[in-house]
PDB file of C-alpha atoms in Angstrom:
ATOM      1  CA  GLN A   1     -51.976 241.421-119.876  1.00  0.00           C
ATOM      2  CA  VAL A   2     -52.946 238.778-122.358  1.00  0.00           C
ATOM      3  CA  GLN A   3     -54.016 235.267-121.101  1.00  0.00           C
ATOM      4  CA  LEU A   4     -54.819 232.193-122.626  1.00  0.00           C
ATOM      5  CA  VAL A   5     -56.423 229.361-120.446  1.00  0.00           C
ATOM      6  CA  ALA A   6     -56.599 226.039-121.762  1.00  0.00           C
ATOM      7  CA  SER A   7     -59.108 223.381-119.941  1.00  0.00           C
ATOM      8  CA  GLY A   8     -60.865 220.491-120.883  1.00  0.00           C
ATOM      9  CA  GLY A   9     -58.192 218.025-120.605  1.00  0.00           C
ATOM     10  CA  GLY A  10     -58.539 214.576-118.942  1.00  0.00           C
ATOM     11  CA  LEU A  11     -58.541 210.711-118.996  1.00  0.00           C
ATOM     12  CA  VAL A  12     -60.200 209.094-121.567  1.00  0.00           C
ATOM     13  CA  GLN A  13     -60.454 205.497-123.133  1.00  0.00           C
ATOM     14  CA  ALA A  14     -59.229 204.868-126.743  1.00  0.00           C
ATOM     15  CA  GLY A  15     -62.156 205.677-129.099  1.00  0.00           C
ATOM     16  CA  GLY A  16     -63.573 208.506-127.004  1.00  0.00           C
ATOM     17  CA  SER A  17     -63.911 212.192-126.899  1.00  0.00           C
ATOM     18  CA  LEU A  18     -62.868 215.414-125.239  1.00  0.00           C
ATOM     19  CA  ARG A  19     -63.556 218.971-126.132  1.00  0.00           C
ATOM     20  CA  LEU A  20     -60.718 221.415-125.143  1.00  0.00           C
ATOM     21  CA  SER A  21     -61.286 225.010-124.638  1.00  0.00           C
ATOM     22  CA  CYS A  22     -59.090 228.054-124.926  1.00  0.00           C
ATOM     23  CA  ALA A  23     -60.605 230.955-123.192  1.00  0.00           C
ATOM     24  CA  ALA A  24     -58.588 234.305-123.978  1.00  0.00           C
ATOM     25  CA  SER A  25     -58.506 237.896-122.061  1.00  0.00           C
ATOM     26  CA  GLY A  26     -56.559 240.897-122.772  1.00  0.00           C
ATOM     27  CA  LEU A  27     -56.411 241.040-126.438  1.00  0.00           C
ATOM     28  CA  THR A  28     -58.982 241.557-129.254  1.00  0.00           C
ATOM     29  CA  PHE A  29     -59.675 237.808-129.774  1.00  0.00           C
ATOM     30  CA  SER A  30     -61.455 238.170-133.331  1.00  0.00           C
ATOM     31  CA  ASP A  31     -58.404 239.771-134.500  1.00  0.00           C
ATOM     32  CA  TYR A  32     -56.111 236.724-133.990  1.00  0.00           C
ATOM     33  CA  THR A  33     -55.483 233.450-135.325  1.00  0.00           C
ATOM     34  CA  VAL A  34     -55.933 230.454-132.608  1.00  0.00           C
ATOM     35  CA  ALA A  35     -53.947 227.255-132.683  1.00  0.00           C
ATOM     36  CA  TRP A  36     -53.597 224.235-130.824  1.00  0.00           C
ATOM     37  CA  PHE A  37     -50.349 222.453-130.279  1.00  0.00           C
ATOM     38  CA  ARG A  38     -49.231 219.406-128.338  1.00  0.00           C
ATOM     39  CA  GLN A  39     -46.303 217.922-126.650  1.00  0.00           C
ATOM     40  CA  ALA A  40     -45.802 214.190-125.480  1.00  0.00           C
ATOM     41  CA  PRO A  41     -43.178 213.391-122.888  1.00  0.00           C
ATOM     42  CA  GLY A  42     -39.882 213.193-124.774  1.00  0.00           C
ATOM     43  CA  LYS A  43     -41.224 214.692-128.041  1.00  0.00           C
ATOM     44  CA  GLU A  44     -41.021 218.010-129.700  1.00  0.00           C
ATOM     45  CA  ARG A  45     -44.066 220.399-129.633  1.00  0.00           C
ATOM     46  CA  GLU A  46     -46.306 219.512-132.465  1.00  0.00           C
ATOM     47  CA  PHE A  47     -48.807 221.442-134.555  1.00  0.00           C
ATOM     48  CA  VAL A  48     -52.441 220.332-134.212  1.00  0.00           C
ATOM     49  CA  ALA A  49     -54.722 222.780-135.754  1.00  0.00           C
ATOM     50  CA  PHE A  50     -55.536 226.456-136.222  1.00  0.00           C
ATOM     51  CA  ILE A  51     -58.618 228.752-137.010  1.00  0.00           C
ATOM     52  CA  SER A  52     -57.741 231.809-138.622  1.00  0.00           C
ATOM     53  CA  TRP A  53     -59.111 235.425-137.508  1.00  0.00           C
ATOM     54  CA  ARG A  54     -60.254 236.166-141.307  1.00  0.00           C
ATOM     55  CA  HIS A  55     -63.073 233.619-142.551  1.00  0.00           C
ATOM     56  CA  SER A  56     -62.408 231.174-139.612  1.00  0.00           C
ATOM     57  CA  SER A  57     -60.437 229.389-142.104  1.00  0.00           C
ATOM     58  CA  THR A  58     -59.275 226.183-140.689  1.00  0.00           C
ATOM     59  CA  TYR A  59     -56.015 223.880-141.084  1.00  0.00           C
ATOM     60  CA  TYR A  60     -55.247 220.549-139.302  1.00  0.00           C
ATOM     61  CA  ALA A  61     -52.182 218.240-139.202  1.00  0.00           C
ATOM     62  CA  ASP A  62     -52.517 215.063-140.960  1.00  0.00           C
ATOM     63  CA  SER A  63     -52.460 213.131-137.595  1.00  0.00           C
ATOM     64  CA  VAL A  64     -55.660 214.670-136.497  1.00  0.00           C
ATOM     65  CA  LYS A  65     -57.489 215.380-139.842  1.00  0.00           C
ATOM     66  CA  GLY A  66     -61.152 213.796-139.732  1.00  0.00           C
ATOM     67  CA  ARG A  67     -60.800 213.463-136.161  1.00  0.00           C
ATOM     68  CA  PHE A  68     -60.488 216.849-134.562  1.00  0.00           C
ATOM     69  CA  THR A  69     -62.416 219.924-135.193  1.00  0.00           C
ATOM     70  CA  ILE A  70     -61.202 223.292-134.120  1.00  0.00           C
ATOM     71  CA  SER A  71     -63.687 226.242-133.552  1.00  0.00           C
ATOM     72  CA  ARG A  72     -63.870 229.735-132.215  1.00  0.00           C
ATOM     73  CA  ASP A  73     -66.837 231.829-130.580  1.00  0.00           C
ATOM     74  CA  ASN A  74     -65.611 235.482-130.843  1.00  0.00           C
ATOM     75  CA  ALA A  75     -68.184 236.752-128.486  1.00  0.00           C
ATOM     76  CA  LYS A  76     -67.064 234.440-125.843  1.00  0.00           C
ATOM     77  CA  ASN A  77     -63.408 234.896-126.768  1.00  0.00           C
ATOM     78  CA  THR A  78     -62.922 231.295-126.682  1.00  0.00           C
ATOM     79  CA  ALA A  79     -61.661 228.803-129.063  1.00  0.00           C
ATOM     80  CA  TYR A  80     -62.452 224.881-128.857  1.00  0.00           C
ATOM     81  CA  LEU A  81     -60.901 221.871-130.030  1.00  0.00           C
ATOM     82  CA  GLN A  82     -63.398 218.875-130.237  1.00  0.00           C
ATOM     83  CA  MET A  83     -61.256 215.491-130.132  1.00  0.00           C
ATOM     84  CA  ASN A  84     -63.227 212.401-131.389  1.00  0.00           C
ATOM     85  CA  SER A  85     -61.818 208.783-131.891  1.00  0.00           C
ATOM     86  CA  LEU A  86     -58.917 209.478-129.668  1.00  0.00           C
ATOM     87  CA  ASN A  87     -56.061 206.915-129.675  1.00  0.00           C
ATOM     88  CA  PRO A  88     -53.205 206.627-127.139  1.00  0.00           C
ATOM     89  CA  GLN A  89     -50.852 208.424-129.696  1.00  0.00           C
ATOM     90  CA  ASP A  90     -52.819 211.547-128.786  1.00  0.00           C
ATOM     91  CA  THR A  91     -51.671 211.576-125.206  1.00  0.00           C
ATOM     92  CA  ALA A  92     -49.877 214.852-124.614  1.00  0.00           C
ATOM     93  CA  VAL A  93     -50.089 218.364-122.864  1.00  0.00           C
ATOM     94  CA  TYR A  94     -52.069 220.435-125.241  1.00  0.00           C
ATOM     95  CA  SER A  95     -51.612 224.036-125.470  1.00  0.00           C
ATOM     96  CA  CYS A  96     -53.325 226.880-127.245  1.00  0.00           C
ATOM     97  CA  ALA A  97     -51.716 229.932-128.770  1.00  0.00           C
ATOM     98  CA  ALA A  98     -52.754 233.293-130.435  1.00  0.00           C
ATOM     99  CA  GLY A  99     -50.982 235.269-133.107  1.00  0.00           C
ATOM    100  CA  ALA A 100     -51.460 237.703-136.179  1.00  0.00           C
ATOM    101  CA  GLY A 101     -50.594 235.185-138.845  1.00  0.00           C
ATOM    102  CA  ALA A 102     -52.266 231.741-140.046  1.00  0.00           C
ATOM    103  CA  GLN A 103     -49.607 229.455-140.022  1.00  0.00           C
ATOM    104  CA  PRO A 104     -48.687 225.885-138.380  1.00  0.00           C
ATOM    105  CA  GLY A 105     -45.381 226.920-137.004  1.00  0.00           C
ATOM    106  CA  THR A 106     -44.694 228.013-133.300  1.00  0.00           C
ATOM    107  CA  THR A 107     -42.961 231.050-134.535  1.00  0.00           C
ATOM    108  CA  ALA A 108     -46.495 232.681-135.669  1.00  0.00           C
ATOM    109  CA  TYR A 109     -47.758 232.628-132.197  1.00  0.00           C
ATOM    110  CA  ARG A 110     -47.203 235.400-129.869  1.00  0.00           C
ATOM    111  CA  TYR A 111     -49.505 234.630-126.916  1.00  0.00           C
ATOM    112  CA  TRP A 112     -49.273 231.083-125.545  1.00  0.00           C
ATOM    113  CA  GLY A 113     -51.731 229.558-122.538  1.00  0.00           C
ATOM    114  CA  GLN A 114     -50.815 226.926-119.920  1.00  0.00           C
ATOM    115  CA  GLY A 115     -51.295 223.458-121.174  1.00  0.00           C
ATOM    116  CA  THR A 116     -53.966 220.823-120.372  1.00  0.00           C
ATOM    117  CA  GLN A 117     -52.989 217.233-120.025  1.00  0.00           C
ATOM    118  CA  VAL A 118     -54.931 214.774-122.226  1.00  0.00           C
ATOM    119  CA  THR A 119     -54.374 211.074-121.302  1.00  0.00           C
ATOM    120  CA  VAL A 120     -55.843 208.366-123.850  1.00  0.00           C
ATOM    121  CA  SER A 121     -55.610 204.656-122.347  1.00  0.00           C
ATOM    122  CA  SER A 122     -55.827 201.685-124.346  1.00  0.00           C
TER     123      SER A 122
END
């Protein structure tokens, strides 16, 4: 079966960096767009970034543009989210997802991994 395993979360001070990983199995990884979403307590799930299967095109939410970088290594079936200049508003559970399209909406993604907690202290 398809599995997406997110890792790399943790506690970091404001201004710091973290790198999240999303390891996939059970699917032809290179055929799927991979996205990161996040959900803070009491808030709705929010799109963060995606990287398409074709040409590895990327797209970011305005709130993270210029600070976060999404990438993928198809040989390792893994996608990454490099997060720099973190601030307390970035605190959330971050989840990765895979889908056939390339859109910021949650409905575009068929497969979801469990989340990894990112906590940014001030």
